[in-house]
Tab-separated table of C-alpha atoms in Angstrom:
chain	number	residue	atom	x	y	z
A	20	UNK	CA	-106.837	-57.507	-88.454
A	21	UNK	CA	-103.805	-58.899	-86.594
A	22	UNK	CA	-101.219	-56.149	-85.563
A	23	UNK	CA	-97.784	-55.136	-87.995
A	24	UNK	CA	-95.986	-53.918	-84.940
A	25	UNK	CA	-92.139	-53.215	-84.755
A	26	UNK	CA	-90.847	-55.193	-82.605
A	27	UNK	CA	-90.532	-53.866	-79.538
A	28	UNK	CA	-94.338	-53.670	-79.956
A	29	UNK	CA	-93.788	-57.258	-80.132
A	30	UNK	CA	-92.591	-57.517	-76.553
A	31	UNK	CA	-95.362	-56.077	-75.217
A	32	UNK	CA	-97.861	-57.781	-76.375
A	33	UNK	CA	-96.491	-61.521	-76.890
A	34	UNK	CA	-96.271	-60.455	-72.320
A	35	UNK	CA	-99.759	-59.076	-71.984
A	36	UNK	CA	-100.721	-62.376	-73.910
A	37	UNK	CA	-98.601	-64.284	-72.535
A	38	UNK	CA	-100.500	-61.909	-68.371
A	39	UNK	CA	-103.287	-63.410	-69.723
A	40	UNK	CA	-102.365	-67.087	-69.945
A	41	UNK	CA	-102.391	-67.750	-73.823
A	42	UNK	CA	-100.197	-69.933	-75.570
A	43	UNK	CA	-97.449	-67.991	-77.801
A	44	UNK	CA	-97.073	-69.431	-81.164
A	45	UNK	CA	-94.283	-67.897	-83.609
A	46	UNK	CA	-94.446	-68.177	-87.620
A	47	UNK	CA	-91.950	-66.365	-89.740
A	48	UNK	CA	-90.848	-66.386	-93.563
A	49	UNK	CA	-90.566	-64.725	-96.824
A	50	UNK	CA	-93.902	-65.105	-97.997
A	51	UNK	CA	-92.761	-63.288	-101.042
A	52	UNK	CA	-96.205	-63.823	-103.280
A	53	UNK	CA	-98.560	-65.598	-100.747
A	54	UNK	CA	-100.015	-68.870	-102.373
A	55	UNK	CA	-102.078	-72.123	-100.629
A	56	UNK	CA	-99.107	-73.022	-99.259
A	57	UNK	CA	-98.330	-70.074	-97.284
A	58	UNK	CA	-101.396	-70.324	-95.921
A	59	UNK	CA	-101.483	-73.646	-94.702
A	60	UNK	CA	-98.162	-72.852	-92.689
A	61	UNK	CA	-99.989	-70.078	-90.452
A	62	UNK	CA	-103.086	-72.292	-90.568
A	63	UNK	CA	-101.630	-75.100	-89.002
A	64	UNK	CA	-99.033	-72.701	-86.312
A	65	UNK	CA	-102.634	-70.565	-85.305
A	66	UNK	CA	-103.485	-74.142	-84.418
A	67	UNK	CA	-100.954	-74.875	-82.010
A	68	UNK	CA	-101.754	-71.993	-80.035
A	69	UNK	CA	-103.647	-69.060	-78.558
A	70	UNK	CA	-101.661	-66.452	-80.768
A	71	UNK	CA	-99.371	-66.305	-83.626
A	72	UNK	CA	-96.776	-64.193	-84.182
A	73	UNK	CA	-95.250	-63.809	-87.997
A	74	UNK	CA	-92.397	-62.619	-87.951
A	75	UNK	CA	-91.965	-61.343	-91.704
A	76	UNK	CA	-88.137	-61.130	-93.183
A	77	UNK	CA	-87.037	-57.381	-94.471
A	78	UNK	CA	-86.331	-57.008	-97.954
A	79	UNK	CA	-82.576	-57.521	-96.904
A	80	UNK	CA	-82.881	-60.144	-95.581
A	81	UNK	CA	-85.536	-61.859	-98.607
A	82	UNK	CA	-82.052	-60.441	-101.064
A	83	UNK	CA	-80.183	-62.306	-99.094
A	84	UNK	CA	-82.044	-65.638	-99.050
A	85	UNK	CA	-83.511	-66.006	-101.722
A	86	UNK	CA	-81.423	-63.878	-104.296
A	87	UNK	CA	-81.766	-60.525	-107.227
A	88	UNK	CA	-85.173	-60.149	-107.735
A	89	UNK	CA	-86.353	-61.058	-104.611
A	90	UNK	CA	-88.562	-60.283	-103.176
A	91	UNK	CA	-91.557	-60.079	-105.273
A	92	UNK	CA	-93.497	-57.558	-103.158
A	93	UNK	CA	-91.374	-54.881	-100.309
A	94	UNK	CA	-92.326	-56.209	-96.799
A	95	UNK	CA	-94.208	-53.039	-96.059
A	96	UNK	CA	-97.349	-55.175	-97.997
A	97	UNK	CA	-96.109	-58.561	-97.623
A	98	UNK	CA	-97.027	-57.747	-93.532
A	99	UNK	CA	-100.579	-55.783	-95.031
A	100	UNK	CA	-101.390	-59.273	-97.142
A	101	UNK	CA	-100.323	-60.839	-93.679
A	102	UNK	CA	-101.928	-58.562	-91.373
A	103	UNK	CA	-104.794	-60.041	-92.975
A	104	UNK	CA	-104.699	-63.340	-91.964
A	105	UNK	CA	-107.355	-64.825	-89.921
A	106	UNK	CA	-104.518	-67.543	-88.503
A	107	UNK	CA	-102.381	-64.564	-87.680
A	108	UNK	CA	-102.674	-62.104	-84.377
A	109	UNK	CA	-98.806	-59.587	-85.106
A	110	UNK	CA	-96.837	-59.507	-87.968
A	111	UNK	CA	-92.664	-58.553	-87.223
A	112	UNK	CA	-90.484	-57.182	-89.307
A	113	UNK	CA	-87.493	-59.357	-88.901
A	114	UNK	CA	-83.504	-58.039	-91.086
A	115	UNK	CA	-81.866	-61.205	-90.123
A	116	UNK	CA	-81.425	-64.162	-91.593
A	117	UNK	CA	-82.687	-66.192	-88.827
A	118	UNK	CA	-85.461	-65.637	-85.862
A	119	UNK	CA	-83.290	-66.757	-82.753
A	120	UNK	CA	-82.505	-62.312	-81.556
A	121	UNK	CA	-86.327	-62.232	-81.687
A	122	UNK	CA	-86.895	-66.178	-80.621
A	123	UNK	CA	-84.927	-65.278	-77.921
A	124	UNK	CA	-87.380	-61.370	-77.658
A	125	UNK	CA	-90.802	-62.855	-77.297
A	126	UNK	CA	-89.705	-66.824	-76.052
A	127	UNK	CA	-92.272	-68.126	-77.738
A	128	UNK	CA	-94.083	-71.884	-76.267
A	129	UNK	CA	-94.143	-72.657	-79.689
A	130	UNK	CA	-92.236	-72.086	-83.024
A	131	UNK	CA	-92.879	-73.455	-86.072
A	132	UNK	CA	-91.934	-73.978	-89.552
A	133	UNK	CA	-92.924	-75.754	-92.072
A	134	UNK	CA	-92.470	-78.702	-93.855
A	135	UNK	CA	-89.799	-78.101	-95.814
A	136	UNK	CA	-87.998	-78.624	-92.156
A	137	UNK	CA	-87.705	-81.288	-89.790
A	138	UNK	CA	-87.249	-80.714	-85.856
A	139	UNK	CA	-83.951	-80.681	-85.496
A	140	UNK	CA	-82.957	-78.726	-88.772
A	141	UNK	CA	-84.718	-75.938	-87.913
A	142	UNK	CA	-82.494	-73.212	-87.729
A	143	UNK	CA	-83.476	-71.534	-84.556
A	144	UNK	CA	-83.961	-74.768	-82.750
A	145	UNK	CA	-81.341	-74.104	-79.619
A	146	UNK	CA	-82.562	-70.914	-78.470
A	147	UNK	CA	-86.382	-71.943	-79.235
A	148	UNK	CA	-85.361	-74.513	-76.096
A	149	UNK	CA	-83.035	-71.990	-74.411
A	150	UNK	CA	-85.896	-69.800	-74.589
A	151	UNK	CA	-88.052	-72.361	-72.309
A	152	UNK	CA	-90.384	-73.384	-75.725
A	153	UNK	CA	-90.761	-76.663	-78.330
A	154	UNK	CA	-90.135	-77.097	-82.037
A	155	UNK	CA	-92.622	-77.972	-83.924
A	156	UNK	CA	-93.982	-79.110	-87.631
A	157	UNK	CA	-96.169	-77.512	-89.343
A	158	UNK	CA	-98.225	-77.397	-92.496
A	159	UNK	CA	-98.693	-79.943	-95.710
A	160	UNK	CA	-96.126	-80.764	-98.343
A	161	UNK	CA	-93.611	-79.083	-99.218
A	162	UNK	CA	-95.544	-78.647	-102.753
A	163	UNK	CA	-95.963	-75.100	-103.472
A	164	UNK	CA	-93.151	-72.550	-103.532
A	165	UNK	CA	-92.690	-69.068	-104.508
A	166	UNK	CA	-89.825	-69.436	-106.863
A	167	UNK	CA	-92.072	-71.883	-108.923
A	168	UNK	CA	-95.471	-69.657	-108.971
A	169	UNK	CA	-92.823	-67.178	-110.620
A	170	UNK	CA	-91.986	-69.222	-113.071
A	171	UNK	CA	-94.768	-70.925	-113.740
A	172	UNK	CA	-95.650	-67.379	-114.755
A	173	UNK	CA	-92.746	-66.374	-116.823
A	174	UNK	CA	-93.122	-69.270	-118.224
A	175	UNK	CA	-96.313	-68.758	-119.367
A	176	UNK	CA	-96.897	-64.483	-120.250
A	177	UNK	CA	-92.767	-63.664	-120.847
A	178	UNK	CA	-92.235	-63.128	-124.616
């Protein structure tokens, strides 16, 4: 099982892995109501290196990005679920709207983003390049979303 850690702990973990010659991959997202698209993204991200650090948007960050009523699951539960997944080596919660600051601290070899982005549209692209890393698009086509899952649940079960 992966480690859920603070930013400072993640910096130490990444430094130790880097000293062992491991290639560090950083993925990030809200991961609210985990679905198969999330799993495929994390599997593909992990395949890009030796260790996968997942940066998880805090509850406050999810509310700013996704709107009222989100997240459905709190950050502690989302982090615990992510940490239980085989591809994930560490989970760190961040409060900003992008992972630019975390990229600067961790300096990943690869920043993996989902297929709803292109390498040119990744918000943290300049930070990743500036830290000596590269951006990669990972996962299956964006045909799964938490928003659609919520809509399906409401359609089927709302009275």
